[in-house]
Short mmCIF file of C-alpha atoms in Angstrom, two decimals:
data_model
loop_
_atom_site.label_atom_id
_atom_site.label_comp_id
_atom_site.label_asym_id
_atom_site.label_seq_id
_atom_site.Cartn_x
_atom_site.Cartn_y
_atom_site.Cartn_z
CA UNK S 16 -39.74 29.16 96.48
CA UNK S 17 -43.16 29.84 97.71
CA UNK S 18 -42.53 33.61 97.89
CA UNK S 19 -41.18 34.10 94.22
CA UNK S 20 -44.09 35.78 91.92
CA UNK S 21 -43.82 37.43 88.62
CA UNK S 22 -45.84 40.48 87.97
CA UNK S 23 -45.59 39.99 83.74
CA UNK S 24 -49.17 41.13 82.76
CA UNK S 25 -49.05 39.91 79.25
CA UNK S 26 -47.01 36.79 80.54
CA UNK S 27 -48.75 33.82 78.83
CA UNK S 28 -46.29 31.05 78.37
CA UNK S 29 -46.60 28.73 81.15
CA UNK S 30 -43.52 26.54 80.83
CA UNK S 31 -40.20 28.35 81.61
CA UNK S 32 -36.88 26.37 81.24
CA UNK S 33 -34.03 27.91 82.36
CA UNK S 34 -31.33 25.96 80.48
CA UNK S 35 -32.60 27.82 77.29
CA UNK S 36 -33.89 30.67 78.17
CA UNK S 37 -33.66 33.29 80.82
CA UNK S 38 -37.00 34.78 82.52
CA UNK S 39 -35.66 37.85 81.20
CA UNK S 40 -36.17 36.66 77.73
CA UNK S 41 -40.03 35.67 78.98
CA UNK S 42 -41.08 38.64 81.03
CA UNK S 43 -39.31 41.10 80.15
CA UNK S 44 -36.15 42.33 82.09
CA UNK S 45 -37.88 44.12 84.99
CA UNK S 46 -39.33 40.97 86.05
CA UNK S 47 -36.32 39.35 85.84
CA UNK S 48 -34.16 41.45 87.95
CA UNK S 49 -37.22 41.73 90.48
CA UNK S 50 -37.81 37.67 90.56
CA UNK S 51 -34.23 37.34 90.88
CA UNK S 52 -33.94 39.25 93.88
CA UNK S 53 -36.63 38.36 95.49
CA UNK S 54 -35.54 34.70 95.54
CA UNK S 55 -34.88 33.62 98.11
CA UNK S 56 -30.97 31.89 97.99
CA UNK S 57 -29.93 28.99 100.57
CA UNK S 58 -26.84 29.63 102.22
CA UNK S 59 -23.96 28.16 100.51
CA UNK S 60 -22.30 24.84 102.10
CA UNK S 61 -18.55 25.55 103.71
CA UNK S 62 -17.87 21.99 101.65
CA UNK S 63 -16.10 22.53 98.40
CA UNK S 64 -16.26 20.44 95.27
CA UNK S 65 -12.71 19.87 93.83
CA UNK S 66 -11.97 19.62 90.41
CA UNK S 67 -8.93 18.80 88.37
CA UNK S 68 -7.33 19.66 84.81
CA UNK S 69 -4.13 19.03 83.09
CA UNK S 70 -3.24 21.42 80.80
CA UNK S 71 -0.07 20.88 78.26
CA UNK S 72 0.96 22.48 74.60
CA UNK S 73 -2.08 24.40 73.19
CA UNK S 74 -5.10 23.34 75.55
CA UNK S 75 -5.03 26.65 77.46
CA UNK S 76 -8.38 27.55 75.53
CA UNK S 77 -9.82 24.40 75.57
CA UNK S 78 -9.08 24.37 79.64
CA UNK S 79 -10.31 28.27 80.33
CA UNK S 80 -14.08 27.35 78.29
CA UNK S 81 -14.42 24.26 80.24
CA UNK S 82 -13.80 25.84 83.20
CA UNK S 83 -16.17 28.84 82.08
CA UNK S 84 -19.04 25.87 81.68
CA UNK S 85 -18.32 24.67 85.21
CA UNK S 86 -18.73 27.95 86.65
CA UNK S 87 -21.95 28.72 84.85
CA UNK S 88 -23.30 25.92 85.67
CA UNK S 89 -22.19 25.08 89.26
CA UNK S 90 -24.21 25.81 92.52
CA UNK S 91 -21.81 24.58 95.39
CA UNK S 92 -18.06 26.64 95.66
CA UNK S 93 -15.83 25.37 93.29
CA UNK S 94 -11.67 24.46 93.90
CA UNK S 95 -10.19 24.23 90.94
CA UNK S 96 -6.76 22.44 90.35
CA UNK S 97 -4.47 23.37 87.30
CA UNK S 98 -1.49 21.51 86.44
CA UNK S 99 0.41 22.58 83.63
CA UNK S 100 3.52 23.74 82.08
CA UNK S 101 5.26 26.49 83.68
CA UNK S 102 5.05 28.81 80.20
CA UNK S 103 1.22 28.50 80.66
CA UNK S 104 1.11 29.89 84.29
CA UNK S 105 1.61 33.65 83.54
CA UNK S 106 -1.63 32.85 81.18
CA UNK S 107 -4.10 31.22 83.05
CA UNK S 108 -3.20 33.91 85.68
CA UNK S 109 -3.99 36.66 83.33
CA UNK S 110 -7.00 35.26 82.88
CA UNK S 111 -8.91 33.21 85.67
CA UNK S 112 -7.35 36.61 88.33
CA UNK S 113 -9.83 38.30 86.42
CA UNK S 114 -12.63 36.46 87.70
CA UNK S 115 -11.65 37.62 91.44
CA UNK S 116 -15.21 38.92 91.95
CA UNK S 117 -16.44 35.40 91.91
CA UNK S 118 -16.69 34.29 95.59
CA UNK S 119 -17.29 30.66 95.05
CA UNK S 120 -14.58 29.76 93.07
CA UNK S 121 -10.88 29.64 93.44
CA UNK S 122 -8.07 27.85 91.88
CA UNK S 123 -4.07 26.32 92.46
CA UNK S 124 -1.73 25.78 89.90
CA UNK S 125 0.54 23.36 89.78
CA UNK S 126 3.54 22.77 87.24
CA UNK S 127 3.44 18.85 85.96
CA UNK S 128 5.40 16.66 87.67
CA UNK S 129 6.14 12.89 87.32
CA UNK S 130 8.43 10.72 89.88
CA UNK S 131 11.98 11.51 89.24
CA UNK S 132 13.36 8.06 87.90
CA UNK S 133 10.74 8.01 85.42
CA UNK S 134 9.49 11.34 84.67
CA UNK S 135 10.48 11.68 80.62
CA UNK S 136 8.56 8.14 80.11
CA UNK S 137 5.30 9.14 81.99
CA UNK S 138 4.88 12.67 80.37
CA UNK S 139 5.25 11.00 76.15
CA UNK S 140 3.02 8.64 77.63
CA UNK S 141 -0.15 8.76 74.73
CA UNK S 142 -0.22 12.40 74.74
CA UNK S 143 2.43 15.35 76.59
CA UNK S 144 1.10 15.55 80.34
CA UNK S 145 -1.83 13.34 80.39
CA UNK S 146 -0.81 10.79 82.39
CA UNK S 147 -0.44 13.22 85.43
CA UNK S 148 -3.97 12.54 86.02
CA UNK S 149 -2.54 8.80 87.56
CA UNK S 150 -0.85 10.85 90.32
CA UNK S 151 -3.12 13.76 91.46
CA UNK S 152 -3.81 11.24 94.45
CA UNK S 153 -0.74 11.38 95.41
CA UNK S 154 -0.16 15.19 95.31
CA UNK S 155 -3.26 16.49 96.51
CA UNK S 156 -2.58 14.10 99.55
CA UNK S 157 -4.84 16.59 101.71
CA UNK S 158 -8.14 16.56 99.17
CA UNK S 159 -10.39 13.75 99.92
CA UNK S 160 -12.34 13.59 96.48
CA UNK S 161 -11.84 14.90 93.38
CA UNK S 162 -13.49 15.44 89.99
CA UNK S 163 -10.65 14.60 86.94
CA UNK S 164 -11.56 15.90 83.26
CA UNK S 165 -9.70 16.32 80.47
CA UNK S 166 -9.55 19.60 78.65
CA UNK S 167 -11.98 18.97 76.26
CA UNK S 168 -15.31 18.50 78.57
CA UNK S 169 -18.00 20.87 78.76
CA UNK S 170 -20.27 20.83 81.55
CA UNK S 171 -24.20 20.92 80.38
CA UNK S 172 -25.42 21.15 84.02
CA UNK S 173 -24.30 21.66 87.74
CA UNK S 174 -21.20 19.79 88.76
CA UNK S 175 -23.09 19.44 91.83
CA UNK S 176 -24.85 16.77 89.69
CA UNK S 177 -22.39 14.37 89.40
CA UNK S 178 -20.66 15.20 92.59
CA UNK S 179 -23.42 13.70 93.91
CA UNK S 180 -22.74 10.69 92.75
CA UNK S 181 -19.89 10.19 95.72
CA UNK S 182 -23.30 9.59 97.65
CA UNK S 183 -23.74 6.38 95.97
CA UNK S 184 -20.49 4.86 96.18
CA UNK S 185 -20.76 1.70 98.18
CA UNK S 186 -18.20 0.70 100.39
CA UNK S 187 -15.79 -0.72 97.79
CA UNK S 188 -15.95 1.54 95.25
CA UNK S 189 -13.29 4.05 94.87
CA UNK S 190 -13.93 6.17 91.62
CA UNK S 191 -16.29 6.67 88.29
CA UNK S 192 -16.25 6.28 84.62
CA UNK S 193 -18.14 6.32 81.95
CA UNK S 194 -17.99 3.48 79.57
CA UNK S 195 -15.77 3.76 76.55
CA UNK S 196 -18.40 1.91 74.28
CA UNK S 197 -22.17 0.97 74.68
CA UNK S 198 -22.49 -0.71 71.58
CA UNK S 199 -19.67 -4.12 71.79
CA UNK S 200 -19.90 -4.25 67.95
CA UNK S 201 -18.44 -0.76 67.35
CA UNK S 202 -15.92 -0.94 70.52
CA UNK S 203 -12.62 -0.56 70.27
CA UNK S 204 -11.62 -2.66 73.67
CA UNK S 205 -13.30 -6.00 72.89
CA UNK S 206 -11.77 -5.30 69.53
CA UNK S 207 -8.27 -4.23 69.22
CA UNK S 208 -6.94 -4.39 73.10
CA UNK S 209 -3.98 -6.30 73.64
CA UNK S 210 -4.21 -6.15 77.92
CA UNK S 211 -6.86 -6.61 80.17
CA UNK S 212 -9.59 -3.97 80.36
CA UNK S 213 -12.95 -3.70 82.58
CA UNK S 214 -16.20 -4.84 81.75
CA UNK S 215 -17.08 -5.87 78.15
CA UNK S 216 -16.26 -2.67 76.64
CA UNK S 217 -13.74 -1.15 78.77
CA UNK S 218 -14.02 2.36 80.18
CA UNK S 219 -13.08 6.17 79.33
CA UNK S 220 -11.19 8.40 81.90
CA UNK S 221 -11.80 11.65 80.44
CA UNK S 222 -14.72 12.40 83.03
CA UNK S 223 -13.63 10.42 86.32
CA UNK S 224 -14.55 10.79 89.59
CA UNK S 225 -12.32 10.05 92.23
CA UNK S 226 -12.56 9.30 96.18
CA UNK S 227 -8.88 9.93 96.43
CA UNK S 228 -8.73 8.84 100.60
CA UNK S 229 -10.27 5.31 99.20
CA UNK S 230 -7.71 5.75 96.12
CA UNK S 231 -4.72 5.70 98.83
CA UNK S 232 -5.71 3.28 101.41
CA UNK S 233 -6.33 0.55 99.17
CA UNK S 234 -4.29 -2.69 98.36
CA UNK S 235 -4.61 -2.92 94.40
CA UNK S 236 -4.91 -6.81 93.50
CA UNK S 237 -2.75 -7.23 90.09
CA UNK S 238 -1.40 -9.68 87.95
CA UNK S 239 2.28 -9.13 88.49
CA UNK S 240 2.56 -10.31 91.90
CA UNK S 241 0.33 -12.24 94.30
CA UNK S 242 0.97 -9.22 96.74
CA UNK S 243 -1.67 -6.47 96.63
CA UNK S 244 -0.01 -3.27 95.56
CA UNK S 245 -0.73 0.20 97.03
CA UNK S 246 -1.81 3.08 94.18
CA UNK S 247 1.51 4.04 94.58
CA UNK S 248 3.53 0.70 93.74
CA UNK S 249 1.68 -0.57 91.13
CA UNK S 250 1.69 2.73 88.46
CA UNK S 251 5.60 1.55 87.46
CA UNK S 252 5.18 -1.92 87.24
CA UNK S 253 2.26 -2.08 85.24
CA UNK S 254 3.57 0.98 82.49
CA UNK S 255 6.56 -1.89 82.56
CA UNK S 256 4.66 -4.94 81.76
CA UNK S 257 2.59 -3.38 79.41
CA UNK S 258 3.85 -0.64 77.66
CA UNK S 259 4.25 -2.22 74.31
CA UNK S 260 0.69 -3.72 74.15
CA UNK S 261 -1.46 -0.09 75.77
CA UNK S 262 -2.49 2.83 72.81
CA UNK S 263 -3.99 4.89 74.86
CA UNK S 264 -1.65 5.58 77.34
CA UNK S 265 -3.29 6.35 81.10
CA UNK S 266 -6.64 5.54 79.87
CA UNK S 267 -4.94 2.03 79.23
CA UNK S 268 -3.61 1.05 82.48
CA UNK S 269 -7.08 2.21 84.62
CA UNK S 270 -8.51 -0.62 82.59
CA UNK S 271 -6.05 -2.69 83.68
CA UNK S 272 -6.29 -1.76 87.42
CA UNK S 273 -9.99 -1.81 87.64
CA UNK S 274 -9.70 -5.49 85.75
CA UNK S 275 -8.21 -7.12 88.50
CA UNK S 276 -10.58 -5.27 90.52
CA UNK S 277 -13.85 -4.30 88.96
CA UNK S 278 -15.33 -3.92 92.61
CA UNK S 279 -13.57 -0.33 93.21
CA UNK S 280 -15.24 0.96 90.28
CA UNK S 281 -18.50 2.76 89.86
CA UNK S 282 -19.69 3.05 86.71
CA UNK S 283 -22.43 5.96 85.69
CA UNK S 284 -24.06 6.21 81.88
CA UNK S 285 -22.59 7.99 79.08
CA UNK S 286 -24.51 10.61 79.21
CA UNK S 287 -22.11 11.81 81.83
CA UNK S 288 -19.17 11.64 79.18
CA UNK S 289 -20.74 12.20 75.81
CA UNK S 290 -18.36 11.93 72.89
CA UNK S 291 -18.70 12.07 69.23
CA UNK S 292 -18.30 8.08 69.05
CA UNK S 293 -22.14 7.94 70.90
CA UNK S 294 -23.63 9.19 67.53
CA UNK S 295 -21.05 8.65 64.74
CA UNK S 296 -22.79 5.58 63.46
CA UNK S 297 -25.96 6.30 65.04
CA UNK S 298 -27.48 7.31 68.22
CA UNK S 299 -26.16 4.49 70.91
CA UNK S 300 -26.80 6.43 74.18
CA UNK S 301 -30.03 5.59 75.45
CA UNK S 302 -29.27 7.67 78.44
CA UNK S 303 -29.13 10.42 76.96
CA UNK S 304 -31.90 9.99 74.66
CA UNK S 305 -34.20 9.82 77.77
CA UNK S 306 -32.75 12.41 79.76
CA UNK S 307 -30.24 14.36 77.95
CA UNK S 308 -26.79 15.19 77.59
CA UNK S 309 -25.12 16.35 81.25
CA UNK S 310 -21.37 16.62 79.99
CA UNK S 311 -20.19 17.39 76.57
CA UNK S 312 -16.59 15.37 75.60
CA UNK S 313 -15.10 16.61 72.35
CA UNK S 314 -12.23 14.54 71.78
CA UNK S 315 -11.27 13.30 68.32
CA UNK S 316 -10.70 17.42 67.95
CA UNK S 317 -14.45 18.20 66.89
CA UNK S 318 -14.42 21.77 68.70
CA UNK S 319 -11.95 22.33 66.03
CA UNK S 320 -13.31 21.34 63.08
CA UNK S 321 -16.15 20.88 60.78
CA UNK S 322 -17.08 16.97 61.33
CA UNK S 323 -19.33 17.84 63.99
CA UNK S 324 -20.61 21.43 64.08
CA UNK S 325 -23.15 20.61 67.00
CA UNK S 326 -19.94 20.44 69.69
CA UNK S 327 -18.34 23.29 67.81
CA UNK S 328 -21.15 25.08 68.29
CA UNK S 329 -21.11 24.75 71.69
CA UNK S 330 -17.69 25.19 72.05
CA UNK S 331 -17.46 28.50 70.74
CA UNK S 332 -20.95 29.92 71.96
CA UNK S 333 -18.68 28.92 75.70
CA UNK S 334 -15.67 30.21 74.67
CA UNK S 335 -16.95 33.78 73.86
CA UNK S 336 -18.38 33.83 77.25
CA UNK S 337 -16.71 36.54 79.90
CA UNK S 338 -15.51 38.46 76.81
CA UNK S 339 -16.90 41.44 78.47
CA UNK S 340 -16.44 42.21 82.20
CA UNK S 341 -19.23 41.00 84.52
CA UNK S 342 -19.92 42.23 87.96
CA UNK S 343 -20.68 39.95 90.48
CA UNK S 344 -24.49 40.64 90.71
CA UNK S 345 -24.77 39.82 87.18
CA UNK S 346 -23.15 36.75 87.70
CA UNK S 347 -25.33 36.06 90.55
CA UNK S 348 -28.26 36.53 88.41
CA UNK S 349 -27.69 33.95 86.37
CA UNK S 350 -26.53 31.31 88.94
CA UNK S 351 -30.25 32.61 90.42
CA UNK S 352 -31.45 31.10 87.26
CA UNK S 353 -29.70 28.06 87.02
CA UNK S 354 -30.90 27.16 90.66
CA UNK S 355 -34.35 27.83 90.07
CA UNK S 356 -33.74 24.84 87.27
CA UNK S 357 -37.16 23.01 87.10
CA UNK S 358 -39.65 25.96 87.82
CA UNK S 359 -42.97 26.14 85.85
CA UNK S 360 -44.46 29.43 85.74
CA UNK S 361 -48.07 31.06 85.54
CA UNK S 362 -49.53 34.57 86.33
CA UNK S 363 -50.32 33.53 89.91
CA UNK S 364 -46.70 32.04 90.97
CA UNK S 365 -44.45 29.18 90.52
CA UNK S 366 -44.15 24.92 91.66
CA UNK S 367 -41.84 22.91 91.33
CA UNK S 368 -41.48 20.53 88.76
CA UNK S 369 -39.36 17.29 88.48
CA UNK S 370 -36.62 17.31 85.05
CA UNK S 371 -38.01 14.13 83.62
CA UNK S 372 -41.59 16.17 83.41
CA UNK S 373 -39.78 18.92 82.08
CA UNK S 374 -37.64 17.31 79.28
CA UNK S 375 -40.66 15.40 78.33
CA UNK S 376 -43.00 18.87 78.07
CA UNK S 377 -40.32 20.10 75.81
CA UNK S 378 -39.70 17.15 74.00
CA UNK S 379 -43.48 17.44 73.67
CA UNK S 380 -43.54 21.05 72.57
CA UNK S 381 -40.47 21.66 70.68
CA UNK S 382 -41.23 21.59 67.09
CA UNK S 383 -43.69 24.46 68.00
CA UNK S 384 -42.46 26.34 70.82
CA UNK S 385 -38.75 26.18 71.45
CA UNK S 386 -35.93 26.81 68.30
CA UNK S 387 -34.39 23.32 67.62
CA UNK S 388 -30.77 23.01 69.84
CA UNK S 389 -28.22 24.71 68.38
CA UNK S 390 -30.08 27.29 66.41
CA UNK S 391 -26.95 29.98 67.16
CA UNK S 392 -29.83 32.44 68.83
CA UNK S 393 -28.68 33.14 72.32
CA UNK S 394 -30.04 35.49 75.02
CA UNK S 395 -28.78 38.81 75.35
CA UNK S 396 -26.12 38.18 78.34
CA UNK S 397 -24.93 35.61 75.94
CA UNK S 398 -24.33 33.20 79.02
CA UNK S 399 -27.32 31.05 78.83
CA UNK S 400 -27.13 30.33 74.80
CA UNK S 401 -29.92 28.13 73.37
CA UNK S 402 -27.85 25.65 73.02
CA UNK S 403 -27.94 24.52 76.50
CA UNK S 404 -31.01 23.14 75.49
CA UNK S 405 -29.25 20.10 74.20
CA UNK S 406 -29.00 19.30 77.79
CA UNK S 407 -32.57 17.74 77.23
CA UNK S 408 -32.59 17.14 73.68
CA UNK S 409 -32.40 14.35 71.43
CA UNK S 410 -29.12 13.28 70.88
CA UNK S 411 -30.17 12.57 67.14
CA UNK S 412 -30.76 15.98 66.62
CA UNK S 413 -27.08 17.33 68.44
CA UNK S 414 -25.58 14.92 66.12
CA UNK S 415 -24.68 15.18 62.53
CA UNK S 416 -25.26 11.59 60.78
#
């Protein structure tokens, strides 16, 4: 990092963050192009990080802009697993084919598939296809772990980032959620649930990380028999004890499981699953507050509507991304940027700097230096949007009260 200088004469600002702003839109584009290049890249790891989608009915746009956010904002090579239905193949092939040029990323598709005796009762299951998530361990016997999100995620920041969090697994742990609720008084477990559920709020499997080898050695302990069940043996028989008394569906039954055995699970803060529940009656992520929003949920439909134009906002300024043809050393340039994440620079060079200093410079600074999140100004690639700069703002501000 030591060797990257920029030669901007009339370069005065001295605090550069690259999830809002490109140096391009600081320097000037010469500088960019020659910083860029003259960075100095670490070899990429042979190690890929796996990640999973099920894709049914009319998600293949919500699907295609996640995955767009994940390759933005990704570092390590990226295996990406589709299952959908077969009349959305030809589509997604149309599409993701296109991004060939990218080297770190490729993708399987798989159609859905449920076991045979049961297959019509496990796709209705909540909503078409979701449940399919319960058996990716099962068919991708030969990935170790796996990253699970539904559709409607948006990733804010490296998936790197929360692939790390594998690290800090202990022994017994076997996969990651995000709590559905933070605040018990406006949760829906503790209020409505008719079945067991984990912890005091329960949690939410639309962001879940998964250490699948773990996920298929284990004995499950259960309340059905005093034998410990395999992953498996236990799906059936709990959808048959409990399918009159679950709402939502898969989501349901991974309470259940991790119930009977709340050791297995690791649970990391909301601000890795942020939905529109975490500000509907007020801010109640204090994670997020602090450090920002890493992944973007918009369930409840909000990409879609008008209740909460901050996620639409995002949405679409993701959507419209790769509407043009990129090369691959534009593409480059802007993964460049996102790895020099955390640089502070003056006329004489750059240091590092850690992300807590820098979200706290620009909480500092924003009401007179940076556009408040969202403003719908982006930079001229129109692939690192101001937007992104929710990714250290204020989650009062994303919001709308």
């Amino acid at each position: 990092m030591d060797s990257l200088h920029f030669r901007c004469k009339d370069f005065s600002l001295c605090y550069w963050n690259p999830y809002w702003m490109l140096p391009s839109d600081v320097c000037g584009m010469n500088c960019f192009w020659e910083a860029a290049f003259r960075y100095s890249v670490k070899a990429q790891p042979v190690e890929r990080m796996h990640l999973a989608v099920v894709a049914c009915g009319e998600r293949l746009e919500e699907t295609v802009t996640m995955l767009k956010s994940a390759l933005i904002f990704s570092i390590k090579p990226l295996q990406v697993h589709i299952f959908a239905e077969d009349q959305l193949h030809d589509s997604f092939k149309g599409i993701l084919d296109n991004w060939s040029f990218l080297q770190t990323f490729n993708y399987s598709l798989y159609p859905i598939t449920f076991p045979s005796e049961n297959a019509a009762e496990w796709k209705k299951l909540f909503k078409p296809c979701a449940s399919q998530r319960l058996f990716l361990p099962l068919i991708l016997k030969d990935v170790d772990s796996l990253l699970y999100v539904d559709t409607d995620i948006l990733f804010l920041r490296p998936i790197d980032d929360i692939w790390s969090l594998l690290k800090k697994f202990n022994s017994t742990q076997i996969a990651a959620m995000a709590p559905e609720h933070e605040e018990p008084r406006i949760g829906w477990y503790n209020r409505f649930a008719r079945h067991p559920y984990y912890g005091k709020t329960g949690v939410n499997s639309g962001v879940m990380l998964m250490n699948m080898t773990r996920m298929r050695r284990k004995y499950f302990k259960n309340d059905m028999t005093a034998v410990r069940l395999r992953w498996g043996d236990i799906l059936m028989p709990l959808l048959k004890k409990y399918k009159l008394n679950i709402t939502w569906g898969d989501q349901d039954l991974l309470n259940i499981v991790f119930f009977h055995n709340p050791e297995s699970l690791f649970v990391f803060p909301c601000q890795w699953n942020y939905r529109p529940d975490h500000c509907i009656y007020g801010s109640n992520c204090r994670e997020a507050e602090e450090e920002g929003i890493f992944i973007l949920h918009g369930n409840r439909g909000v990409y879609h509507d008008d209740k909460q134009p901050a996620f639409r906002a995002v949405y679409e300024a993701l959507r419209n991304v790769f509407k043009r043809h990129y090369s691959e050393r534009e593409f480059r340039l802007h993964q460049i940027a996102n790895e020099a994440h955390g640089i502070v620079c003056a006329r004489k060079g750059c240091s590092r700097r850690s992300s807590k200093e820098a979200a706290k410079d620009q909480m500092h600074n924003k009401k007179s230096q940076h556009p408040a999140p969202l403003s719908g100004v982006f930079s001229r690639y129109q692939v690192w949007p101001l937007w992104a700069q929710s990714h250290q703002a204020n989650p009062m501000q994303f919001c709308r009260n």
